[in-house]
XYZ file of C-alpha atoms in Angstrom:
586
model
C 190.269 216.696 48.967
C 188.053 219.528 47.765
C 184.942 218.731 45.837
C 182.008 220.528 44.300
C 178.513 219.304 45.089
C 175.529 220.366 43.005
C 172.247 219.801 44.847
C 169.478 219.753 42.274
C 165.952 219.773 43.701
C 162.559 220.154 42.127
C 159.913 221.570 44.423
C 156.151 221.348 44.406
C 155.794 224.799 42.872
C 157.885 223.655 39.897
C 160.998 225.613 40.898
C 164.362 224.109 40.102
C 167.088 224.871 42.656
C 170.742 224.255 41.896
C 172.914 224.840 44.956
C 176.679 224.651 44.821
C 178.520 223.461 47.912
C 182.202 222.999 48.582
C 183.093 220.678 51.450
C 179.509 221.074 52.732
C 179.734 224.915 52.642
C 177.119 226.708 50.558
C 178.710 228.789 47.793
C 175.964 229.648 45.320
C 172.265 229.097 44.880
C 170.471 229.279 41.536
C 166.715 229.199 41.163
C 164.865 228.428 37.952
C 161.064 228.305 37.664
C 159.677 225.725 35.270
C 156.441 225.926 33.378
C 153.469 225.572 35.760
C 151.910 223.023 33.421
C 154.590 220.424 34.057
C 152.570 218.146 36.295
C 154.903 215.321 35.359
C 157.434 216.661 37.831
C 155.114 216.416 40.798
C 156.355 212.877 41.294
C 159.921 214.080 41.427
C 159.308 216.859 43.938
C 159.404 214.612 46.969
C 163.147 214.079 46.819
C 165.905 216.167 45.284
C 168.848 214.897 43.321
C 172.431 215.053 44.482
C 175.275 215.290 42.031
C 178.720 215.002 43.528
C 181.852 215.879 41.635
C 185.461 215.642 42.751
C 188.687 216.104 40.850
C 189.629 212.443 41.192
C 186.267 210.670 40.967
C 183.742 210.434 38.167
C 180.393 212.168 38.550
C 177.545 210.149 39.994
C 173.982 210.720 41.123
C 172.368 209.739 44.404
C 169.022 210.361 46.035
C 169.238 212.767 48.938
C 166.751 214.101 51.460
C 166.351 217.843 52.004
C 168.364 217.515 55.225
C 172.194 217.791 55.244
C 174.064 214.994 53.437
C 174.287 211.770 55.397
C 177.388 209.558 55.501
C 177.845 207.334 52.440
C 176.358 203.856 52.793
C 178.651 200.964 53.440
C 177.197 198.913 50.613
C 178.757 200.344 47.462
C 176.590 198.250 45.169
C 173.367 199.642 46.644
C 174.759 203.162 46.484
C 175.741 202.738 42.841
C 172.288 201.414 42.061
C 170.627 204.442 43.650
C 173.007 206.749 41.798
C 172.176 205.205 38.445
C 168.450 205.285 39.143
C 168.641 208.962 40.090
C 170.620 209.750 36.954
C 168.056 208.013 34.750
C 165.219 209.794 36.532
C 166.799 213.202 36.010
C 167.511 212.451 32.360
C 163.900 211.409 31.861
C 162.779 214.641 33.519
C 164.870 216.714 31.120
C 163.536 214.829 28.120
C 159.968 215.236 29.324
C 160.598 218.965 29.732
C 161.767 219.091 26.119
C 158.629 217.367 24.926
C 156.362 219.666 26.926
C 158.100 222.743 25.617
C 157.824 221.497 22.039
C 154.099 220.994 22.534
C 153.762 224.464 24.035
C 155.688 225.874 21.080
C 153.409 223.966 18.723
C 150.356 225.495 20.386
C 151.937 228.926 20.128
C 152.600 228.482 16.410
C 149.073 227.229 15.887
C 147.672 230.389 17.488
C 149.785 232.771 15.400
C 148.031 235.367 13.198
C 146.914 234.054 9.807
C 149.318 236.372 8.051
C 152.277 234.633 9.629
C 154.082 232.274 7.175
C 154.363 229.644 9.925
C 150.783 229.969 11.133
C 149.331 226.614 12.101
C 152.588 224.726 11.502
C 154.046 223.197 14.674
C 157.849 223.105 14.763
C 159.690 219.866 14.066
C 161.961 218.138 16.559
C 165.125 218.897 14.633
C 166.953 222.195 14.522
C 166.067 224.983 12.078
C 169.293 224.480 10.126
C 168.406 220.870 9.254
C 165.746 219.840 6.770
C 163.197 217.150 7.552
C 164.621 214.826 4.890
C 168.184 215.260 6.134
C 166.997 214.659 9.690
C 165.252 211.414 8.724
C 168.182 210.135 6.648
C 170.641 211.030 9.400
C 168.664 209.027 11.952
C 168.355 206.109 9.537
C 172.099 205.965 8.880
C 173.105 206.437 12.499
C 170.767 203.754 13.825
C 171.701 201.378 10.997
C 175.380 201.675 11.889
C 174.685 201.182 15.600
C 172.540 198.099 14.983
C 174.995 196.651 12.502
C 177.899 197.308 14.860
C 176.211 195.625 17.818
C 175.407 192.466 15.844
C 178.854 192.204 14.265
C 180.542 192.940 17.591
C 178.654 190.127 19.305
C 179.590 187.770 16.473
C 183.287 188.676 16.654
C 183.428 188.281 20.426
C 181.729 184.870 20.280
C 184.161 183.830 17.540
C 187.061 184.967 19.753
C 185.825 182.788 22.631
C 185.579 179.842 20.247
C 189.141 180.350 18.985
C 190.550 180.637 22.509
C 188.731 177.503 23.611
C 189.797 175.452 20.571
C 193.264 176.804 19.843
C 195.233 179.465 21.715
C 195.251 183.150 22.568
C 197.676 183.757 19.701
C 194.950 182.817 17.234
C 193.145 186.053 18.141
C 195.861 187.976 16.295
C 195.086 186.137 13.058
C 192.380 188.252 11.441
C 191.808 185.605 8.798
C 190.580 183.210 11.464
C 188.815 185.845 13.537
C 186.761 187.667 10.896
C 186.895 185.415 7.843
C 183.744 185.229 5.728
C 183.703 181.453 6.134
C 183.570 181.438 9.932
C 181.862 184.755 10.723
C 178.565 184.581 8.854
C 176.749 187.563 10.305
C 176.765 190.082 7.473
C 173.301 189.333 6.107
C 171.723 189.111 9.550
C 173.486 192.297 10.680
C 172.263 194.140 7.574
C 168.698 192.969 8.119
C 168.760 194.059 11.755
C 170.252 197.394 10.719
C 167.540 197.888 8.093
C 164.865 196.997 10.646
C 165.985 199.469 13.304
C 167.401 202.104 10.969
C 164.415 201.910 8.643
C 162.007 202.328 11.524
C 163.873 205.296 13.015
C 164.279 207.137 9.718
C 160.696 206.453 8.644
C 159.318 207.516 12.006
C 161.103 210.878 11.997
C 160.189 211.529 8.367
C 156.530 210.666 8.925
C 156.337 212.809 12.053
C 157.537 215.832 10.092
C 155.162 215.032 7.222
C 152.149 214.658 9.521
C 152.933 217.967 11.226
C 152.847 219.722 7.878
C 149.751 217.937 6.557
C 147.628 218.037 9.708
C 149.041 221.404 10.889
C 148.894 220.282 14.505
C 150.696 218.035 16.966
C 148.484 215.367 18.531
C 148.985 211.836 19.895
C 147.640 210.489 16.619
C 150.758 211.769 14.873
C 152.939 209.487 16.991
C 150.542 206.544 16.616
C 150.249 206.860 12.827
C 153.973 207.428 12.304
C 154.915 204.504 14.539
C 152.398 202.183 12.887
C 153.492 202.953 9.326
C 157.190 202.842 10.243
C 156.540 199.468 11.868
C 156.364 197.861 8.421
C 160.173 197.940 8.507
C 159.777 194.524 10.174
C 159.631 193.178 6.608
C 163.423 193.541 6.560
C 163.457 190.227 8.453
C 162.729 187.314 6.124
C 162.001 184.816 8.913
C 158.309 184.833 9.834
C 158.977 183.136 13.181
C 161.337 185.941 14.221
C 158.823 188.543 13.094
C 156.127 186.799 15.115
C 158.359 186.674 18.192
C 159.124 190.400 17.961
C 155.460 191.248 17.409
C 154.377 189.253 20.456
C 157.159 190.812 22.530
C 155.947 194.293 21.638
C 152.364 193.245 22.327
C 153.402 192.288 25.859
C 155.145 195.665 26.248
C 152.148 197.624 25.002
C 149.920 195.698 27.391
C 152.326 196.552 30.210
C 152.222 200.265 29.328
C 148.432 200.250 28.989
C 148.024 198.555 32.347
C 150.439 200.957 34.072
C 148.604 203.898 32.518
C 145.187 202.643 33.641
C 146.497 201.820 37.092
C 148.031 205.284 37.542
C 144.664 206.835 36.641
C 142.777 204.487 39.012
C 140.829 203.042 36.083
C 141.936 199.422 36.353
C 143.839 197.274 38.818
C 144.706 193.634 38.143
C 144.279 191.266 41.055
C 147.663 190.030 42.270
C 149.684 192.791 40.591
C 150.971 193.871 43.998
C 152.549 190.476 44.607
C 156.229 190.690 45.349
C 157.092 187.765 43.072
C 154.465 188.255 40.394
C 157.191 188.532 37.756
C 158.612 185.183 38.878
C 155.171 183.591 38.535
C 154.798 184.972 35.004
C 158.274 183.710 34.115
C 157.464 180.254 35.527
C 154.239 179.948 33.512
C 156.033 181.074 30.354
C 158.926 178.648 30.865
C 156.480 175.814 31.541
C 154.842 176.342 28.145
C 158.196 176.766 26.370
C 159.690 173.575 27.810
C 156.488 171.646 27.113
C 156.599 172.887 23.533
C 160.271 171.973 23.203
C 159.765 168.364 24.347
C 156.284 167.577 23.017
C 155.794 170.066 20.138
C 159.245 171.304 19.036
C 157.842 172.628 15.758
C 155.929 175.242 17.781
C 159.197 177.034 18.644
C 161.501 178.920 16.269
C 164.338 176.797 14.905
C 166.984 179.027 16.473
C 165.301 178.737 19.877
C 165.129 174.952 19.546
C 168.828 174.825 18.736
C 169.691 177.036 21.712
C 167.774 174.843 24.186
C 169.191 171.669 22.634
C 172.794 172.880 22.811
C 172.353 174.250 26.326
C 170.810 171.081 27.771
C 172.556 167.743 28.380
C 169.966 165.440 26.755
C 170.413 164.322 23.138
C 167.795 164.928 20.440
C 167.068 161.185 19.849
C 166.171 160.831 23.537
C 163.669 163.695 23.327
C 162.186 162.071 20.242
C 161.816 158.758 22.100
C 160.144 160.512 25.059
C 157.743 162.290 22.710
C 156.794 159.071 20.937
C 156.392 157.215 24.224
C 154.070 159.869 25.706
C 151.906 159.753 22.578
C 151.622 155.970 22.740
C 153.576 155.490 19.514
C 156.345 153.017 18.814
C 159.778 154.302 19.839
C 162.330 154.641 17.033
C 164.661 151.948 18.353
C 167.119 152.282 15.460
C 167.717 156.002 16.080
C 168.027 155.433 19.813
C 170.422 152.511 19.296
C 172.625 154.612 17.001
C 172.859 157.331 19.665
C 173.739 154.849 22.417
C 176.367 153.290 20.154
C 178.060 156.666 19.775
C 178.357 157.005 23.546
C 179.376 153.338 23.964
C 176.368 152.135 25.980
C 174.295 150.198 23.446
C 175.294 146.786 24.809
C 174.219 147.530 28.374
C 170.745 148.999 27.829
C 167.669 147.053 26.753
C 165.528 148.839 24.187
C 161.804 148.305 23.615
C 159.371 149.739 21.097
C 156.641 150.313 23.685
C 158.283 150.966 27.057
C 156.191 152.253 29.949
C 158.730 155.057 30.500
C 162.127 156.094 29.091
C 164.536 155.264 31.954
C 167.290 157.464 33.372
C 169.900 155.102 31.902
C 168.907 156.355 28.430
C 168.462 160.010 29.419
C 171.992 160.195 30.860
C 173.898 157.108 29.653
C 177.235 158.611 30.629
C 176.652 158.007 34.344
C 174.396 155.862 36.508
C 174.079 158.571 39.171
C 171.320 161.117 38.628
C 172.990 163.509 41.075
C 176.291 163.348 39.208
C 174.438 163.911 35.935
C 172.743 167.040 37.266
C 175.994 168.448 38.643
C 177.738 167.789 35.337
C 174.870 169.347 33.382
C 174.952 172.492 35.536
C 178.718 172.874 35.153
C 178.673 172.225 31.403
C 175.874 174.744 30.877
C 177.841 177.422 32.704
C 180.898 176.856 30.512
C 178.875 176.876 27.298
C 176.720 179.939 27.956
C 179.098 182.309 29.755
C 180.675 183.607 26.494
C 177.209 184.312 25.100
C 175.987 186.248 28.136
C 179.252 188.165 28.404
C 178.994 189.175 24.738
C 175.363 190.245 25.127
C 176.271 192.320 28.189
C 179.562 193.862 27.109
C 179.231 194.619 23.386
C 175.936 196.605 23.433
C 177.177 198.708 26.354
C 180.436 199.562 24.558
C 178.725 200.411 21.261
C 175.801 202.380 22.697
C 177.607 204.054 25.620
C 181.108 204.450 24.310
C 181.792 207.601 26.346
C 181.073 205.790 29.608
C 183.269 202.886 28.566
C 186.200 205.161 27.733
C 185.783 206.968 31.059
C 185.887 203.753 33.106
C 186.851 200.724 30.954
C 187.845 198.449 33.832
C 184.670 199.269 35.740
C 182.577 198.480 32.660
C 184.470 195.227 32.121
C 183.943 194.219 35.747
C 180.212 194.941 35.645
C 179.929 192.946 32.414
C 181.667 189.963 34.012
C 179.537 190.203 37.146
C 176.316 190.424 35.159
C 177.342 187.545 32.908
C 178.197 185.339 35.902
C 174.832 186.040 37.525
C 172.851 185.355 34.335
C 174.873 182.243 33.521
C 174.351 180.921 37.050
C 170.609 181.385 36.640
C 170.530 179.458 33.357
C 172.807 176.712 34.707
C 170.578 176.279 37.751
C 167.548 176.123 35.447
C 169.044 173.197 33.531
C 170.093 171.385 36.708
C 166.682 171.760 38.382
C 164.843 170.665 35.237
C 166.913 167.492 34.972
C 166.475 166.830 38.704
C 162.671 166.961 38.461
C 162.646 164.630 35.436
C 164.911 162.100 37.168
C 162.994 162.338 40.453
C 159.729 161.543 38.676
C 161.281 158.370 37.280
C 162.176 157.255 40.786
C 158.542 157.308 41.940
C 156.494 156.670 38.766
C 156.405 153.840 36.249
C 154.550 155.595 33.395
C 155.532 158.804 31.634
C 153.171 161.747 31.198
C 153.505 164.755 28.912
C 152.460 167.228 31.622
C 155.623 166.294 33.549
C 157.660 168.466 31.175
C 155.281 171.413 31.628
C 155.543 171.174 35.430
C 159.331 170.667 35.286
C 159.721 173.883 33.298
C 157.682 175.818 35.855
C 159.686 174.481 38.801
C 163.044 175.049 37.081
C 162.034 178.652 36.383
C 162.351 179.411 40.099
C 166.082 179.726 39.421
C 165.258 183.218 38.119
C 165.326 184.312 41.771
C 169.121 184.373 41.366
C 168.676 187.382 39.088
C 168.059 190.951 40.209
C 164.476 192.076 40.704
C 164.392 194.365 37.667
C 166.034 191.684 35.545
C 163.324 189.137 36.440
C 160.636 191.356 34.957
C 162.598 191.735 31.738
C 163.190 187.982 31.501
C 159.503 187.277 32.073
C 158.487 189.648 29.287
C 161.213 188.159 27.069
C 160.044 184.542 27.457
C 156.314 185.356 27.445
C 156.123 186.013 23.658
C 157.799 182.676 22.948
C 155.334 180.906 25.206
C 152.395 182.656 23.522
C 153.915 181.871 20.119
C 154.142 178.176 21.016
C 150.589 178.093 22.375
C 149.325 180.017 19.337
C 150.896 177.482 16.974
C 149.403 174.532 18.880
C 145.910 176.064 18.879
C 146.117 176.915 15.170
C 147.368 173.398 14.428
C 144.341 171.998 16.260
C 142.069 174.376 14.268
C 141.009 176.253 17.394
C 142.325 179.569 16.008
C 142.372 180.856 12.402
C 145.664 180.977 10.530
C 146.073 184.540 9.192
C 148.962 185.023 6.790
C 151.407 187.823 7.695
C 149.396 188.610 10.808
C 152.655 189.230 12.684
C 153.526 192.147 10.368
C 150.288 194.003 11.083
C 150.505 193.160 14.788
C 154.051 194.545 14.962
C 152.960 197.683 13.116
C 150.056 198.362 15.474
C 152.197 197.673 18.538
C 154.880 200.106 17.393
C 152.223 202.793 17.087
C 151.221 202.141 20.687
C 154.832 202.032 21.882
C 155.651 205.395 20.319
C 152.511 206.940 21.820
C 153.470 205.861 25.330
C 157.076 206.932 24.744
C 156.047 210.429 23.677
C 153.074 211.126 25.936
C 153.208 208.724 28.896
C 156.871 207.713 29.284
C 156.477 206.975 32.982
C 154.280 203.962 32.114
C 157.071 202.321 30.130
C 159.707 200.092 31.689
C 163.016 201.969 32.137
C 164.859 199.264 30.196
C 162.670 199.613 27.114
C 162.542 203.398 27.336
C 166.317 203.595 27.583
C 166.737 201.125 24.713
C 164.548 203.178 22.396
C 166.255 206.422 23.367
C 169.755 205.005 23.027
C 169.277 202.533 20.225
C 166.160 202.750 18.083
C 165.961 206.543 18.214
C 169.437 207.548 19.258
C 168.973 211.121 18.116
C 165.790 211.470 20.142
C 167.827 211.026 23.292
C 170.186 213.813 22.241
C 168.055 216.058 20.045
C 169.343 219.216 18.516
C 168.172 221.939 20.853
C 165.924 224.602 19.401
C 167.184 228.174 19.389
C 167.304 229.721 22.862
C 165.736 226.735 24.692
C 164.221 227.777 27.989
C 165.495 224.850 30.003
C 169.069 225.477 28.845
C 169.139 229.230 29.291
C 171.798 230.735 31.476
C 170.635 230.336 35.050
C 172.897 233.054 36.374
C 176.252 234.688 35.727
C 178.656 235.507 38.475
C 182.214 236.477 39.253
C 184.661 234.871 41.588
C 184.339 236.055 45.151
C 187.091 236.273 47.718
C 185.679 233.253 49.467
C 186.013 231.226 46.290
C 189.563 232.412 45.729
C 190.579 231.340 49.230
C 189.174 227.888 48.588
C 190.742 227.729 45.109
C 187.508 226.776 43.439
C 186.975 227.469 39.775
C 183.309 227.730 38.882
C 181.970 227.964 35.317
C 180.374 231.172 34.156
C 177.202 229.371 33.186
C 175.222 226.566 34.712
C 172.992 224.450 32.536
C 171.797 220.896 32.790
C 173.825 219.710 29.801
C 177.061 220.844 31.453
C 176.651 218.100 34.045
C 178.846 215.172 32.940
C 176.901 211.964 32.571
C 173.858 213.613 31.036
């Protein structure tokens, strides 16, 4: 099989080399010198990128040393991971080059003679044929549709799983059951999410253009001000607890970017940040607070989060209420507990007291006398209940946001979605099983309950996150951290240790979005790849594929050539132009 290989390398002197090889034979070499001010690429100069293309395989990226290509690794999963990482790194490099060139163009416009009609006005991100208003509205509509589509798609897929589980596969063909207004209540939520993301994107682009014209210069403050004002789109959500959760999540992300920025400049280094499992420790501390809040202070968690934990776990709500009352030294609601035990047919065999020393295992899991059997059953039931959710969250966003990749390899995408869902579901199932095991084990050795047991149990159960991939652990830790802080914040405010500021989450979200957009525009390497990719692909989808300005330097023709006799003998057809956008996958 004959294949073309494009070896793309970025050297220390900012020269971009694109070498074309066929079956390891050098055919053509193109050299392109980048701007000498692009210090961002110094980090990429150590290793070049390899792009391999064959007529029967899809294009992929892999890291390659300057020496001749080595044999492919035996572990396909590791190779695919390196290919994807290299692709993301090259895409980020191209986007950073665009930003640097726009800033250079802005400086050039600012230094134009006063008689020039565009003197002092930096160019906007959009093309010259598109007005600023049309650009902002286009981004608003596009992001609204993407956000709306993702939320509705997740709802439809979850409804499909429910129909298959309760009825039959034939019920999926009945659109009345699948997407009826009675059973699929996601329209309002989908619209609110669309207005949040679409409103932010459209407002941000519009404000950036307005600030360029008013201030007549491009500075980091433009991104900060535009992001902060556009952040008020959070008001599209009418649930203050959800707004608070999002604001705290962004606060954690801004803190992460600020720390990475300070660390890269040798200004600040947090003790323990080099730990291999620091993300696991953060996740454990966050889960400990969340599980403590769920058992002892359920009102400190959002209602939706309470419902998710309750439905995922095997313990009934009346039992948690009895445990909470017992730990506080209050009388246990015997009537509520008796009604629950009657429903499961165990009320005649269990003695109930108003002031027990501890709620026994026979009440926590009345369906079986064996704690081990209870934990195994809880783990299995959790897997069955949560797999559809994780599969929907993995599959639907990928299809909506990366439709071209899905159409190129649908079965591969489906397989990766299943594999990712199985891994994540296994982690959550193990979490539930370990948590129940610690609670039951404590009752074997202690005679009096203590509220800190449920904090410690959450921390120990969080070790199940080690089943997830390394990069996924960091994302999970930063996902749970805002909920833990939210719970702790509520408890401290309730105890009058912190002031209660109305709508504080709106202003916090606004300020955090200003910081996020600054780091995205000016220090993207400090941002987590997941968040950076999400903003490029989702929140600001047109940023990731901006309309190129006229005659962009980085997309100029690198060289033009004619077919040589050597090429004709090898039956290779080469394009007349090479540019970075012609590489499939970018």
